[in-house]
Structure formats: structure tokens, C-alpha cells
């Protein structure tokens, strides 16, 4: 039963981390638009739609690499915040490199934009920390046996414990 509850916590932590990473990616990509004072305010409805698409984009691409990191940390009871930050950075890096074409003749990625690589890696680091705050602090806790019930209190001294033997 504890495993089923843990799976829900992992899913909620993953979705929250993806939402935060999507907001970071959208905010960083739209930052030049935010800094232009001549264009006027940005429509909040449109921004919510863009953040929603960012969430869907991040969660779709990050699902497999993030689940590998989660499986490793759950299997080995790894609960350190730095581990989740590094794992999130690697997931962000993997998500970005999954979108960049790879030339098999030269074994190089063609068309890497350094700013986009930094944005995705940074968003992954923050997402890893968010996941740690929600689910990572208790990694592997579902395997621990439940605590033993407390011992029964002693019987009062005036109560009959057993019939007297003759």
C-alpha cells in the first residue's frame, strides 16, 4: 500500500517540477519580449497558454530521463538535494540534445545554441530541486517496515493474574 502512495507522490513531484521548468523555459525565451518597453504589456491569457504548452513540452520530453533518475534514487535510497539538482540538470541537457540534430559522420551535434542549452540545463536543475522538495527527501522510504506497535502496559498489581496454585 505504501508503494501505491509513493507512486502518487512521485507523479505529483514530477508534474510540479515540469510546471516549474516550463515556466522557466518560457520566461527565459520570452525575456527579450519582456524587456522591450515599447511593445506594451503582455496579455496574461496568452502567457498562460504559452506556459501550458511549455509544461506539456517539458513533461513529454523529460518523462523517460526523469524516470530513470527517479528509479535510481528510489532503488538506492538517495535523498541528497545536490543529487537531484545534478540529475535534473542532466535531464534538461538530455532534453535539449534530443532536439538537436546529430551528425553520425562526425559524431557531433549540429546547431547547438549555447543560450538554449543553458536555459534547459538551468530549468532542469531547478526542476530537480522542486522534485526533491516534494518527493526526493523521502526516496526509498516506502520499503522501510512499519514501526512496531508499542508494548502493552503492565497489569495493575491488585488484579488477578492467574489462579493460585495449590
Coordinates of C-alpha atoms in Angstrom, one line a residue:
X1 CA 0.0 0.0 0.0
X2 CA 2.9 2.3 0.7
X3 CA 4.2 1.8 -2.8
X4 CA 1.0 3.0 -4.4
X5 CA 1.0 6.1 -2.2
X6 CA 4.7 6.7 -3.1
X7 CA 3.9 6.4 -6.9
X8 CA 1.3 9.2 -6.5
X9 CA 3.9 11.4 -4.6
X10 CA 6.4 10.7 -7.4
X11 CA 3.9 11.6 -10.1
X12 CA 2.9 14.8 -8.3
X13 CA 6.5 15.8 -7.8
X14 CA 7.3 15.2 -11.4
X15 CA 4.3 17.3 -12.6
X16 CA 5.2 20.1 -10.3
X17 CA 8.9 20.0 -11.4
X18 CA 7.8 20.1 -15.1
X19 CA 5.5 23.0 -14.4
X20 CA 8.3 25.0 -12.8
X21 CA 10.7 24.0 -15.6
X22 CA 8.2 25.0 -18.2
X23 CA 7.7 28.4 -16.6
X24 CA 11.5 29.0 -16.5
X25 CA 11.9 28.0 -20.2
X26 CA 9.0 30.2 -21.3
X27 CA 10.2 33.1 -19.1
X28 CA 13.8 32.8 -20.4
X29 CA 12.8 32.5 -24.0
X30 CA 10.3 35.4 -23.8
X31 CA 12.7 37.6 -21.7
X32 CA 13.7 39.8 -24.7
X33 CA 10.0 40.4 -25.3
X34 CA 9.5 41.3 -21.6
X35 CA 12.4 43.8 -21.6
X36 CA 11.0 45.8 -24.6
X37 CA 9.1 48.6 -23.0
X38 CA 7.8 49.9 -26.3
X39 CA 5.7 46.8 -27.0
X40 CA 3.3 47.3 -24.1
X41 CA 2.1 44.7 -21.6
X42 CA 1.9 41.1 -22.5
X43 CA -1.6 39.6 -22.5
X44 CA -1.9 37.3 -19.4
X45 CA -4.2 34.9 -21.2
X46 CA -1.7 34.3 -24.0
X47 CA 1.1 33.9 -21.4
X48 CA -0.9 31.3 -19.6
X49 CA -1.4 29.4 -22.8
X50 CA 2.3 29.6 -23.6
X51 CA 3.2 28.3 -20.1
X52 CA 0.7 25.5 -20.6
X53 CA 2.4 24.4 -23.8
X54 CA 5.8 24.8 -22.1
X55 CA 4.6 22.4 -19.4
X56 CA 3.4 19.9 -21.9
X57 CA 6.6 20.2 -23.9
X58 CA 8.9 19.7 -20.9
X59 CA 6.9 16.9 -19.4
X60 CA 6.8 15.0 -22.6
X61 CA 10.5 15.2 -23.3
X62 CA 11.6 14.8 -19.7
X63 CA 9.5 11.8 -18.8
X64 CA 11.9 9.0 -19.7
X65 CA 15.2 10.5 -18.5
X66 CA 13.5 11.8 -15.3
X67 CA 12.0 8.3 -14.6
X68 CA 15.5 6.8 -14.9
X69 CA 16.8 9.3 -12.3
X70 CA 13.8 8.6 -10.1
X71 CA 14.3 4.8 -10.4
X72 CA 18.0 5.1 -9.5
X73 CA 17.4 7.3 -6.5
X74 CA 14.5 5.2 -5.2
X75 CA 16.4 2.0 -5.6
X76 CA 19.5 3.2 -3.7
X77 CA 17.7 5.4 -1.1
X78 CA 19.5 8.5 -2.4
X79 CA 18.0 11.6 -0.8
X80 CA 20.6 14.4 -1.3
X81 CA 19.4 17.7 -2.8
X82 CA 22.6 18.0 -4.8
X83 CA 21.9 14.6 -6.4
X84 CA 18.5 15.8 -7.6
X85 CA 19.9 19.1 -8.8
X86 CA 22.6 17.3 -10.9
X87 CA 20.1 14.7 -12.1
X88 CA 17.7 17.5 -13.1
X89 CA 20.5 19.3 -15.0
X90 CA 21.3 16.1 -16.8
X91 CA 17.7 15.6 -17.7
X92 CA 17.5 19.2 -19.0
X93 CA 20.7 18.6 -21.0
X94 CA 19.3 15.3 -22.4
X95 CA 16.0 17.0 -23.4
X96 CA 17.8 19.8 -25.3
X97 CA 20.3 17.4 -27.0
X98 CA 17.3 15.2 -28.0
X99 CA 16.1 18.1 -30.1
X100 CA 19.4 19.0 -31.8
X101 CA 20.4 17.1 -35.0
X102 CA 23.3 14.7 -34.5
X103 CA 25.7 14.1 -37.4
X104 CA 26.8 10.5 -37.3
X105 CA 29.7 11.0 -39.8
X106 CA 31.5 13.5 -37.5
X107 CA 29.9 12.4 -34.2
X108 CA 28.9 16.0 -33.4
X109 CA 25.7 17.8 -32.6
X110 CA 24.9 20.4 -35.3
X111 CA 23.3 23.6 -34.4
X112 CA 23.7 23.9 -30.6
X113 CA 22.7 27.3 -29.4
X114 CA 24.5 27.9 -26.2
X115 CA 21.8 30.1 -24.6
X116 CA 19.2 27.5 -25.2
X117 CA 21.4 24.8 -23.7
X118 CA 22.0 26.9 -20.6
X119 CA 18.2 27.6 -20.3
X120 CA 17.3 23.9 -20.5
X121 CA 20.0 22.8 -18.1
X122 CA 19.2 25.6 -15.6
X123 CA 15.5 24.7 -15.8
X124 CA 16.4 21.1 -15.2
X125 CA 18.4 22.0 -12.1
X126 CA 15.5 24.0 -10.6
X127 CA 13.1 21.2 -11.5
X128 CA 15.3 18.7 -9.7
X129 CA 15.3 20.8 -6.6
X130 CA 11.5 21.2 -6.8
X131 CA 11.1 17.4 -7.2
X132 CA 13.5 16.9 -4.2
X133 CA 11.3 19.2 -2.0
X134 CA 8.2 17.2 -2.9
X135 CA 9.3 13.6 -3.3
X136 CA 13.0 13.2 -3.2
X137 CA 13.6 13.8 0.5
X138 CA 11.8 10.5 1.3
X139 CA 13.3 8.4 -1.6
X140 CA 13.1 4.7 -0.8
X141 CA 11.0 5.3 2.4
X142 CA 8.2 3.0 1.2
X143 CA 10.5 0.0 1.7
X144 CA 11.0 0.6 5.4
X145 CA 9.0 -1.7 7.6
X146 CA 6.2 -0.1 9.6
X147 CA 7.1 0.7 13.2
X148 CA 6.4 -1.9 15.8
X149 CA 3.4 -1.3 18.0
X150 CA 4.2 0.0 21.5
X151 CA 4.3 -2.7 24.2
X152 CA 1.2 -3.3 26.3
X153 CA 1.1 -1.5 29.6
X154 CA 1.8 -3.7 32.7
X155 CA -1.1 -5.1 34.6
X156 CA -2.0 -3.4 37.8
X157 CA -0.7 -5.2 40.9
X158 CA -4.1 -5.8 42.5
X159 CA -5.5 -7.6 39.5
X160 CA -5.6 -11.4 39.5
X161 CA -3.0 -12.7 37.0
X162 CA -3.5 -16.4 37.4
X163 CA -5.3 -18.6 39.8
X164 CA -3.2 -19.5 42.9
X165 CA -1.6 -22.9 42.6
X166 CA -2.1 -25.4 45.4

